[in-house]
XYZ file of N, CA and C in Angstrom:
765
model
N 261.099 6.430 62.083
C 261.813 7.530 62.738
C 260.797 8.500 63.356
N 260.987 8.800 64.610
C 260.034 9.671 65.301
C 260.336 11.150 65.056
N 261.629 11.542 65.175
C 262.006 12.926 64.895
C 263.491 12.989 64.529
N 263.823 14.011 63.758
C 265.207 14.229 63.319
C 265.578 15.672 63.663
N 266.512 15.843 64.589
C 266.881 17.171 65.067
C 268.387 17.356 64.983
N 268.787 18.579 64.755
C 270.217 18.921 64.816
C 270.531 19.280 66.267
N 271.280 18.423 66.924
C 271.527 18.595 68.361
C 272.820 19.356 68.640
N 273.618 19.614 67.588
C 274.896 20.299 67.815
C 275.329 21.009 66.541
N 275.897 22.184 66.682
C 276.456 22.933 65.559
C 277.759 23.569 66.025
N 278.872 22.987 65.613
C 280.175 23.477 66.059
C 280.372 23.230 67.542
N 280.656 24.290 68.285
C 280.873 24.148 69.734
C 279.574 24.303 70.518
N 278.500 24.695 69.857
C 277.223 24.909 70.546
C 276.383 23.646 70.502
N 275.890 23.241 71.673
C 275.034 22.065 71.766
C 273.565 22.440 71.880
N 272.741 21.404 71.993
C 271.288 21.607 72.021
C 270.835 22.293 73.308
N 271.523 22.053 74.412
C 271.088 22.559 75.715
C 271.927 23.749 76.206
N 272.734 24.322 75.325
C 273.578 25.453 75.734
C 272.833 26.774 75.546
N 272.899 27.631 76.574
C 272.411 29.015 76.493
C 270.942 29.103 76.073
N 270.113 28.265 76.656
C 268.688 28.273 76.307
C 267.982 29.450 76.979
N 267.140 30.139 76.219
C 266.302 31.223 76.758
C 264.915 31.117 76.129
N 263.936 31.647 76.824
C 262.565 31.682 76.290
C 262.337 33.008 75.572
N 261.232 33.098 74.848
C 260.890 34.336 74.158
C 260.582 35.456 75.155
N 260.056 35.069 76.331
C 259.807 36.076 77.373
C 261.120 36.688 77.855
N 262.171 35.849 77.936
C 263.486 36.371 78.329
C 263.997 37.395 77.318
N 263.740 37.121 76.035
C 264.165 38.059 74.985
C 263.435 39.392 75.144
N 262.109 39.312 75.394
C 261.317 40.537 75.587
C 261.795 41.331 76.807
N 262.050 40.615 77.893
C 262.507 41.283 79.120
C 263.871 41.943 78.920
N 264.763 41.236 78.196
C 266.097 41.783 77.944
C 266.005 43.052 77.098
N 265.119 43.026 76.096
C 264.940 44.207 75.249
C 264.352 45.378 76.053
N 263.364 45.088 76.910
C 262.734 46.137 77.735
C 263.761 46.757 78.688
N 264.590 45.899 79.276
C 265.618 46.379 80.212
C 266.617 47.295 79.507
N 266.973 46.932 78.272
C 267.927 47.753 77.517
C 267.294 49.079 77.083
N 266.029 49.026 76.637
C 265.360 50.239 76.156
C 265.120 51.246 77.275
N 264.722 50.764 78.466
C 264.322 51.667 79.538
C 265.470 52.031 80.483
N 266.340 51.076 80.770
C 267.401 51.313 81.761
C 268.817 51.336 81.168
N 268.913 51.113 79.854
C 270.216 51.049 79.171
C 271.137 50.012 79.818
N 270.548 48.908 80.219
C 271.294 47.824 80.870
C 271.475 46.695 79.856
N 272.725 46.379 79.502
C 273.009 45.381 78.461
C 273.193 43.975 79.013
N 273.226 43.805 80.308
C 273.593 42.505 80.882
C 272.612 41.415 80.471
N 271.312 41.713 80.488
C 270.320 40.702 80.104
C 270.390 40.422 78.597
N 270.601 41.486 77.830
C 270.681 41.321 76.371
C 271.911 40.496 75.981
N 273.005 40.676 76.704
C 274.214 39.894 76.428
C 274.060 38.434 76.843
N 273.140 38.164 77.738
C 272.840 36.775 78.119
C 272.027 36.078 77.031
N 271.256 36.858 76.266
C 270.403 36.301 75.208
C 271.158 36.228 73.879
N 271.859 37.301 73.533
C 272.554 37.388 72.239
C 274.056 37.315 72.494
N 274.706 36.344 71.834
C 276.158 36.161 71.980
C 276.869 36.635 70.710
N 278.098 37.090 70.826
C 278.845 37.512 69.626
C 279.288 36.310 68.798
N 279.663 36.613 67.561
C 280.108 35.574 66.623
C 281.343 34.836 67.136
N 282.190 35.531 67.869
C 283.459 34.954 68.334
C 283.257 33.746 69.235
N 282.055 33.586 69.792
C 281.791 32.434 70.667
C 281.870 31.116 69.896
N 281.590 31.157 68.592
C 281.668 29.947 67.766
C 283.113 29.532 67.494
N 284.055 30.448 67.687
C 285.448 30.205 67.292
C 286.385 30.016 68.478
N 285.814 29.757 69.665
C 286.666 29.631 70.861
C 287.530 28.371 70.829
N 287.153 27.387 70.026
C 287.939 26.145 69.965
C 289.156 26.270 69.046
N 289.235 27.338 68.231
C 290.348 27.526 67.298
C 291.549 28.166 68.003
N 292.727 27.865 67.484
C 293.941 28.549 67.943
C 293.924 29.991 67.437
N 294.494 30.910 68.234
C 294.381 32.332 67.923
C 295.700 32.927 67.438
N 295.546 33.942 66.592
C 296.675 34.716 66.075
C 296.277 36.186 66.205
N 296.961 36.934 67.057
C 296.616 38.343 67.308
C 297.421 39.223 66.356
N 296.716 40.097 65.627
C 297.358 40.979 64.655
C 297.452 42.404 65.190
N 298.413 43.155 64.658
C 298.531 44.578 64.983
C 297.365 45.339 64.350
N 296.984 46.451 64.975
C 295.869 47.252 64.459
C 296.147 47.800 63.064
N 297.415 48.031 62.751
C 297.774 48.580 61.436
C 297.614 47.558 60.311
N 297.543 46.266 60.658
C 297.436 45.218 59.635
C 296.010 44.708 59.450
N 295.079 45.152 60.302
C 293.727 44.571 60.302
C 292.993 44.877 59.005
N 292.966 46.148 58.606
C 292.191 46.527 57.420
C 292.791 45.947 56.143
N 294.108 45.799 56.116
C 294.758 45.188 54.948
C 294.307 43.739 54.781
N 294.166 43.018 55.892
C 293.693 41.628 55.834
C 292.240 41.587 55.364
N 291.433 42.567 55.800
C 290.036 42.638 55.348
C 289.953 42.837 53.838
N 290.969 43.482 53.260
C 291.013 43.689 51.812
C 291.715 42.540 51.087
N 292.106 41.485 51.814
C 292.668 40.296 51.170
C 294.173 40.193 51.188
N 294.862 41.027 51.970
C 296.328 40.944 52.039
C 296.758 39.669 52.758
N 297.961 39.212 52.440
C 298.489 38.008 53.084
C 298.803 38.284 54.555
N 298.660 37.250 55.372
C 298.960 37.381 56.803
C 300.464 37.158 56.966
N 301.209 38.264 57.008
C 302.665 38.203 57.076
C 303.129 38.305 58.527
N 304.323 37.785 58.763
C 304.851 37.715 60.131
C 305.091 39.084 60.784
N 305.524 40.121 60.046
C 305.708 41.427 60.705
C 304.422 42.012 61.298
N 303.261 41.593 60.799
C 301.995 42.110 61.317
C 301.454 41.338 62.503
N 302.106 40.221 62.864
C 301.632 39.393 63.984
C 302.127 39.989 65.296
N 301.214 40.141 66.242
C 301.566 40.690 67.556
C 301.785 39.578 68.576
N 300.844 38.634 68.648
C 300.945 37.490 69.562
C 300.403 36.257 68.844
N 300.794 35.092 69.342
C 300.312 33.839 68.753
C 300.210 32.785 69.849
N 299.301 31.857 69.621
C 299.036 30.831 70.631
C 299.984 29.649 70.455
N 300.230 28.950 71.525
C 301.094 27.768 71.483
C 300.317 26.589 70.897
N 301.027 25.725 70.183
C 300.411 24.502 69.668
C 299.815 24.624 68.282
N 300.154 25.672 67.532
C 299.662 25.806 66.153
C 300.434 24.836 65.270
N 299.704 24.061 64.460
C 300.315 23.081 63.561
C 300.082 23.492 62.110
N 300.824 22.863 61.202
C 300.690 23.151 59.773
C 299.305 22.739 59.270
N 298.729 23.568 58.378
C 297.424 23.324 57.738
C 296.282 23.191 58.744
N 296.449 23.778 59.914
C 295.393 23.766 60.931
C 294.553 25.037 60.789
N 293.239 24.912 60.994
C 292.360 26.081 60.947
C 292.572 26.918 62.203
N 292.871 28.200 62.001
C 293.077 29.115 63.125
C 292.188 30.343 62.921
N 292.004 31.122 63.979
C 291.240 32.369 63.887
C 292.192 33.539 64.118
N 292.111 34.527 63.229
C 292.939 35.733 63.327
C 292.097 36.810 63.993
N 292.605 37.391 65.088
C 291.821 38.337 65.884
C 292.584 39.646 66.075
N 291.854 40.667 66.527
C 292.463 41.958 66.858
C 292.913 41.943 68.319
N 293.481 43.049 68.760
C 293.910 43.155 70.165
C 292.715 43.200 71.120
N 291.536 43.568 70.591
C 290.318 43.599 71.414
C 289.612 42.246 71.453
N 290.074 41.301 70.626
C 289.441 39.991 70.581
C 288.395 39.848 69.498
N 288.326 40.799 68.553
C 287.366 40.717 67.449
C 287.934 39.807 66.364
N 287.108 38.931 65.827
C 287.556 38.004 64.783
C 287.705 38.749 63.462
N 288.875 38.631 62.847
C 289.113 39.244 61.532
C 288.788 38.242 60.434
N 289.349 37.045 60.549
C 289.121 36.023 59.529
C 289.493 34.651 60.071
N 289.059 33.632 59.338
C 289.502 32.254 59.589
C 290.575 31.945 58.554
N 291.653 31.320 58.976
C 292.780 31.069 58.080
C 293.346 29.674 58.296
N 294.153 29.235 57.326
C 294.865 27.958 57.413
C 296.331 28.246 57.710
N 296.843 27.675 58.775
C 298.217 27.965 59.212
C 299.233 27.389 58.231
N 300.218 28.197 57.874
C 301.329 27.767 57.017
C 302.647 27.699 57.780
N 302.599 28.032 59.079
C 303.774 27.941 59.955
C 303.341 27.368 61.294
N 304.211 26.602 61.902
C 303.950 26.123 63.262
C 304.384 27.195 64.265
N 304.020 26.989 65.523
C 304.410 27.942 66.572
C 305.929 28.059 66.676
N 306.620 26.935 66.540
C 308.088 26.943 66.635
C 308.706 27.763 65.510
N 308.157 27.630 64.299
C 308.697 28.376 63.152
C 308.417 29.869 63.310
N 307.208 30.213 63.787
C 306.858 31.629 63.985
C 307.814 32.280 64.982
N 308.166 31.540 66.031
C 309.035 32.107 67.077
C 310.469 32.299 66.597
N 310.902 31.531 65.586
C 312.293 31.622 65.125
C 312.454 32.491 63.882
N 311.368 32.749 63.128
C 311.463 33.532 61.887
C 311.156 35.003 62.145
N 311.549 35.830 61.190
C 311.208 37.253 61.252
C 310.514 37.732 59.980
N 310.220 36.827 59.041
C 309.516 37.198 57.814
C 308.805 35.960 57.268
N 307.920 36.180 56.305
C 307.221 35.067 55.663
C 305.717 35.115 55.882
N 305.012 34.236 55.147
C 303.550 34.146 55.236
C 303.198 33.181 56.359
N 302.432 33.659 57.326
C 302.084 32.843 58.497
C 300.885 31.955 58.207
N 299.876 32.504 57.532
C 298.636 31.759 57.293
C 297.998 32.222 55.990
N 297.169 31.350 55.431
C 296.431 31.651 54.201
C 294.967 31.890 54.557
N 294.416 33.006 54.104
C 293.038 33.375 54.460
C 292.050 32.382 53.857
N 291.127 31.949 54.698
C 290.065 31.035 54.252
C 288.741 31.783 54.083
N 288.364 32.578 55.065
C 287.129 33.375 54.997
C 287.283 34.621 55.867
N 287.085 35.798 55.261
C 287.154 37.060 56.011
C 285.811 37.301 56.685
N 285.855 37.647 57.968
C 284.635 37.862 58.765
C 284.361 39.354 58.949
N 285.389 40.112 59.264
C 285.219 41.536 59.585
C 284.927 42.349 58.324
N 284.093 43.379 58.464
C 283.787 44.284 57.361
C 284.998 45.167 57.057
N 285.118 45.564 55.787
C 286.211 46.455 55.397
C 286.038 47.836 56.028
N 287.172 48.489 56.247
C 287.229 49.857 56.790
C 286.655 49.968 58.200
N 286.563 48.845 58.923
C 286.246 48.922 60.359
C 287.415 49.568 61.093
N 288.619 49.217 60.660
C 289.849 49.841 61.169
C 290.408 50.752 60.069
N 291.172 51.782 60.418
C 291.695 52.704 59.386
C 292.753 52.043 58.511
N 292.868 52.548 57.280
C 293.897 52.061 56.360
C 295.273 52.529 56.826
N 296.210 51.607 56.825
C 297.556 51.947 57.289
C 298.631 51.565 56.271
N 298.221 51.149 55.071
C 299.235 50.811 54.083
C 299.454 52.023 53.157
N 300.608 52.037 52.508
C 300.950 53.147 51.621
C 301.411 54.392 52.353
N 301.847 54.244 53.609
C 302.303 55.397 54.391
C 303.812 55.385 54.618
N 304.506 54.416 54.033
C 305.954 54.321 54.201
C 306.679 55.383 53.391
N 308.000 55.494 53.569
C 308.765 56.542 52.869
C 308.756 56.374 51.349
N 308.872 55.131 50.883
C 308.920 54.888 49.439
C 307.555 55.144 48.801
N 306.486 54.691 49.479
C 305.138 54.890 48.953
C 304.768 56.374 48.936
N 305.171 57.100 49.978
C 304.895 58.544 50.036
C 305.635 59.283 48.918
N 306.886 58.875 48.682
C 307.669 59.483 47.604
C 307.032 59.204 46.246
N 306.516 57.995 46.079
C 305.873 57.618 44.821
C 304.621 58.464 44.572
N 303.822 58.696 45.624
C 302.611 59.520 45.489
C 302.968 60.954 45.101
N 304.020 61.486 45.707
C 304.463 62.846 45.382
C 304.910 62.940 43.923
N 305.621 61.911 43.452
C 306.099 61.908 42.065
C 304.942 61.798 41.082
N 303.903 61.049 41.449
C 302.717 60.952 40.586
C 302.029 62.316 40.492
N 301.948 63.029 41.621
C 301.327 64.358 41.629
C 302.124 65.360 40.789
N 303.458 65.265 40.839
C 304.310 66.187 40.080
C 304.400 65.818 38.598
N 303.952 64.607 38.237
C 304.006 64.179 36.842
C 305.274 63.444 36.476
N 306.107 63.121 37.478
C 307.334 62.359 37.206
C 307.041 60.885 36.962
N 305.875 60.419 37.385
C 305.389 59.066 37.085
C 303.988 59.193 36.508
N 303.543 58.178 35.748
C 302.175 58.235 35.222
C 301.170 57.923 36.329
N 299.879 57.951 35.988
C 298.841 57.795 37.019
C 298.850 56.411 37.663
N 299.444 55.422 36.983
C 299.548 54.069 37.540
C 300.843 53.857 38.324
N 301.678 54.898 38.425
C 302.930 54.790 39.167
C 304.070 54.200 38.368
N 303.899 54.113 37.041
C 304.955 53.558 36.194
C 305.823 54.683 35.633
N 307.045 54.321 35.262
C 308.006 55.314 34.773
C 307.573 55.860 33.417
N 307.824 57.156 33.195
C 307.572 57.790 31.897
C 308.835 58.537 31.455
N 308.696 59.444 30.481
C 309.874 60.130 29.929
C 310.551 61.048 30.944
N 309.762 61.640 31.854
C 310.317 62.606 32.811
C 310.760 61.976 34.130
N 310.722 60.642 34.224
C 311.131 59.967 35.464
C 312.648 60.040 35.630
N 313.148 60.452 36.799
C 314.612 60.504 37.004
C 315.237 59.112 36.980
N 316.498 59.058 36.557
C 317.192 57.770 36.401
C 317.435 57.092 37.749
N 317.593 57.884 38.825
C 317.806 57.299 40.158
C 316.618 56.439 40.566
N 315.405 56.920 40.256
C 314.194 56.162 40.600
C 314.123 54.862 39.801
N 314.458 54.929 38.512
C 314.399 53.730 37.660
C 315.369 52.658 38.148
N 316.550 53.100 38.611
C 317.549 52.135 39.085
C 317.204 51.578 40.463
N 316.736 52.438 41.357
C 316.549 52.034 42.757
C 315.215 51.404 43.070
N 314.157 51.717 42.286
C 312.812 51.225 42.620
C 312.603 49.820 42.070
N 312.069 48.933 42.904
C 311.769 47.550 42.510
C 310.263 47.352 42.598
N 309.639 46.988 41.481
C 308.195 46.721 41.462
C 307.987 45.244 41.776
N 307.531 44.956 42.987
C 307.380 43.567 43.422
C 306.198 42.879 42.753
N 305.248 43.671 42.265
C 304.100 43.066 41.583
C 304.521 42.415 40.277
N 305.450 43.051 39.564
C 305.958 42.454 38.327
C 306.686 41.154 38.622
N 307.450 41.151 39.714
C 308.197 39.947 40.093
C 307.238 38.802 40.404
N 306.127 39.113 41.099
C 305.134 38.076 41.426
C 304.503 37.523 40.161
N 304.210 38.424 39.178
C 303.616 37.977 37.917
C 304.558 37.051 37.174
N 305.857 37.414 37.139
C 306.830 36.574 36.438
C 306.980 35.226 37.124
N 306.934 35.230 38.466
C 307.023 33.970 39.205
C 305.823 33.087 38.920
N 304.628 33.714 38.841
C 303.420 32.931 38.575
C 303.450 32.361 37.164
N 303.990 33.144 36.187
C 304.111 32.636 34.821
C 305.076 31.465 34.764
N 306.183 31.590 35.504
C 307.166 30.499 35.526
C 306.573 29.248 36.150
N 305.730 29.448 37.168
C 305.090 28.299 37.809
C 304.052 27.676 36.895
N 303.415 28.520 36.054
C 302.363 28.005 35.167
C 302.944 27.127 34.068
N 304.172 27.467 33.556
C 304.777 26.650 32.510
C 305.302 25.363 33.119
N 304.824 24.207 32.660
C 305.263 22.954 33.279
C 306.694 22.625 32.921
N 307.403 22.042 33.847
C 308.789 21.634 33.626
C 308.820 20.421 32.709
N 309.849 20.312 31.840
C 309.914 19.158 30.939
C 310.068 17.866 31.719
N 309.213 16.922 31.394
C 309.212 15.659 32.131
C 310.424 14.818 31.749
N 310.945 14.102 32.700
C 312.111 13.252 32.466
C 311.719 12.079 31.578
N 312.611 11.669 30.647
C 312.259 10.564 29.748
C 312.082 9.266 30.530
N 310.903 8.703 30.411
C 310.598 7.472 31.140
C 311.038 6.264 30.321
N 311.414 5.190 30.979
C 311.843 3.968 30.294
C 310.632 3.307 29.644
N 310.707 2.992 28.332
C 309.541 2.412 27.654
C 309.271 0.994 28.150
N 307.992 0.651 28.209
C 307.601 -0.683 28.657
C 307.757 -1.689 27.522
N 307.567 -2.976 27.837
C 307.722 -4.045 26.838
C 306.681 -3.919 25.727
N 305.450 -3.530 26.103
C 304.391 -3.372 25.097
C 304.730 -2.256 24.102
N 305.268 -1.157 24.620
C 305.642 -0.044 23.745
C 306.732 -0.469 22.766
N 307.702 -1.259 23.273
C 308.775 -1.736 22.391
C 308.222 -2.617 21.274
N 307.274 -3.506 21.628
C 306.654 -4.368 20.610
C 305.939 -3.542 19.542
N 305.199 -2.519 20.001
C 304.467 -1.664 19.058
C 305.420 -0.943 18.112
N 306.536 -0.472 18.672
C 307.522 0.222 17.841
C 308.117 -0.717 16.787
N 308.411 -1.967 17.202
C 308.953 -2.951 16.249
C 307.967 -3.220 15.117
N 306.673 -3.383 15.485
C 305.645 -3.618 14.461
C 305.560 -2.449 13.478
N 305.625 -1.229 14.017
C 305.570 -0.045 13.161
C 306.738 -0.024 12.185
N 307.941 -0.347 12.714
C 309.128 -0.358 11.856
C 309.002 -1.394 10.735
N 308.473 -2.590 11.090
C 308.281 -3.637 10.078
C 307.318 -3.181 8.989
N 306.211 -2.549 9.410
C 305.229 -2.053 8.441
C 305.845 -1.015 7.509
N 306.640 -0.112 8.102
C 307.288 0.917 7.291
C 308.241 0.299 6.273
N 309.000 -0.731 6.701
C 309.919 -1.417 5.778
C 309.162 -2.066 4.628
N 308.039 -2.751 4.959
C 307.227 -3.397 3.920
C 306.716 -2.378 2.903
N 306.227 -1.246 3.420
C 305.708 -0.209 2.527
C 306.793 0.315 1.599
N 308.000 0.517 2.153
C 309.114 0.999 1.326
C 309.472 -0.004 0.227
N 309.507 -1.312 0.614
C 309.832 -2.346 -0.378
C 308.778 -2.406 -1.481
N 307.498 -2.295 -1.084
C 306.419 -2.317 -2.080
C 306.510 -1.124 -3.029
N 306.829 0.048 -2.443
C 306.960 1.242 -3.280
C 308.133 1.107 -4.250
N 309.236 0.494 -3.763
C 310.411 0.314 -4.634
C 310.124 -0.700 -5.741
N 309.330 -1.744 -5.429
C 309.029 -2.785 -6.423
C 307.964 -2.339 -7.418
N 307.156 -1.389 -7.099
C 306.044 -0.964 -7.960
C 306.507 -0.398 -9.294
N 307.562 0.455 -9.424
C 307.950 1.001 -10.735
C 308.479 -0.033 -11.714
N 309.044 -1.190 -11.246
C 309.640 -2.204 -12.127
C 308.623 -2.797 -13.098
N 307.463 -3.282 -12.627
C 306.499 -3.796 -13.595
C 306.045 -2.740 -14.576
N 306.018 -1.504 -14.132
C 305.623 -0.434 -15.044
C 306.635 -0.334 -16.175
N 307.932 -0.464 -15.823
C 308.987 -0.413 -16.839
C 308.858 -1.594 -17.792
N 308.551 -2.786 -17.240
C 308.378 -3.977 -18.076
C 307.238 -3.780 -19.066
N 306.144 -3.239 -18.588
C 304.990 -3.016 -19.473
C 305.347 -2.032 -20.574
N 306.165 -1.018 -20.225
C 306.604 -0.060 -21.247
C 307.436 -0.766 -22.320
N 308.331 -1.716 -21.845
C 309.149 -2.470 -22.804
C 308.295 -3.340 -23.719
N 307.270 -3.970 -23.145
C 306.375 -4.819 -23.932
C 305.629 -4.000 -24.981
N 305.201 -2.811 -24.569
C 304.485 -1.935 -25.511
C 305.397 -1.557 -26.670
N 306.680 -1.276 -26.319
C 307.638 -0.906 -27.369
C 307.866 -2.065 -28.342
N 308.000 -3.297 -27.813
C 308.220 -4.474 -28.665
C 307.024 -4.721 -29.586
N 305.819 -4.619 -29.075
C 304.614 -4.843 -29.891
C 304.526 -3.809 -31.010
N 304.925 -2.576 -30.727
C 304.901 -1.529 -31.763
C 305.897 -1.868 -32.874
N 307.093 -2.363 -32.499
C 308.101 -2.754 -33.497
C 307.587 -3.885 -34.384
N 306.943 -4.883 -33.733
C 306.400 -6.020 -34.490
C 305.367 -5.560 -35.509
N 304.510 -4.615 -35.085
C 303.486 -4.096 -36.000
C 304.122 -3.406 -37.207
N 305.195 -2.630 -36.934
C 305.879 -1.936 -38.023
C 306.478 -2.936 -39.021
N 307.101 -4.022 -38.462
C 307.693 -5.055 -39.325
C 306.633 -5.708 -40.196
N 305.461 -6.002 -39.595
C 304.362 -6.611 -40.351
C 303.907 -5.710 -41.499
N 303.809 -4.409 -41.191
C 303.380 -3.458 -42.225
C 304.379 -3.415 -43.376
N 305.699 -3.433 -42.994
C 306.739 -3.419 -44.033
C 306.630 -4.643 -44.936
N 306.448 -5.814 -44.275
C 306.325 -7.062 -45.046
C 305.124 -7.010 -45.973
N 303.999 -6.485 -45.483
C 302.788 -6.388 -46.309
C 303.019 -5.470 -47.508
N 303.712 -4.347 -47.215
C 303.984 -3.388 -48.304
C 304.891 -4.027 -49.359
N 305.925 -4.756 -48.892
C 306.854 -5.416 -49.827
C 306.135 -6.480 -50.657
N 305.230 -7.239 -50.005
C 304.482 -8.286 -50.713
C 303.586 -7.666 -51.774
N 302.943 -6.560 -51.473
C 302.085 -5.881 -52.457
C 302.921 -5.367 -53.637
N 304.129 -4.869 -53.296
C 304.994 -4.321 -54.355
C 305.453 -5.423 -55.307
N 305.728 -6.589 -54.815
C 306.156 -7.718 -55.654
C 304.994 -8.180 -56.528
C-alpha cells in the first residue's frame, strides 16, 4: 500500500473548498484591517454546511432553548417542515435564521405532521446549539404563573406541591403531568404476564418421568415402616421366649 487517505467525510470531499495557508493569512489580514468578512467566509464555513443533506424542521424561537435543555420536539413548536420526511430518518432541527439546534430521529412522516395538531415529532439524537443562546420561554403560561405566585405566598411548598394551606380548588383542578409520566413508566417497566405456551413433547416426557419417580419414592416410604414393625414383633417374641426359659429354669431348680 502506497498511501491511505480519508477522501470524504459526510458531504465534504477531498477536493471541496481547498485553500492554502497564504489564503488563510490574507483572509485574516483583510478582516483585521478592513473589517471585510468575505474572504474569511470563503476559508471558514459554518457547521450547518455538514448538514445540508438532511431534511429540515424549522422551530419557533420560543421552543429553541427548551430543546437545548432536552425538551421533546412537540408539534405545537414546529413552524415549518420539509417534504419527504420518513419515519426513523435522521433530520436536522433549525431556527428561523437557519442555525442548527440539534440532530433528531423523525417519529412522524410529513403526511402525519400535516394532519396532526399534537404529538412528538422527533426524538433528539444530539444537541448542537449551546444553552441560553435564545431566551427561556417556558413557564410563562397562566397556570405556571399562578403556581409561582402561590409558591411565593406559601400556598404551595418550594417544590410546587400541595401543603396544608393549599386551597381545595387548586387540588381538584391542577394535574401534575410529571407524576402521570412516572406512573406510565412504572407500568411499562413491569412486564405483562406471558401467555401459557403449549408444552413440547420433551417437556411432557420429563414431567412423566418426574411423576414416576415421585410415585416410587412414596411407595418406598410407605413400605419402609412395615419391616420396622416386623422387627419390633420379633423382638417382643424373643423376649417372651427368654422369660419362659427363665421360668422353666427356676421351676427345675425348685424341684
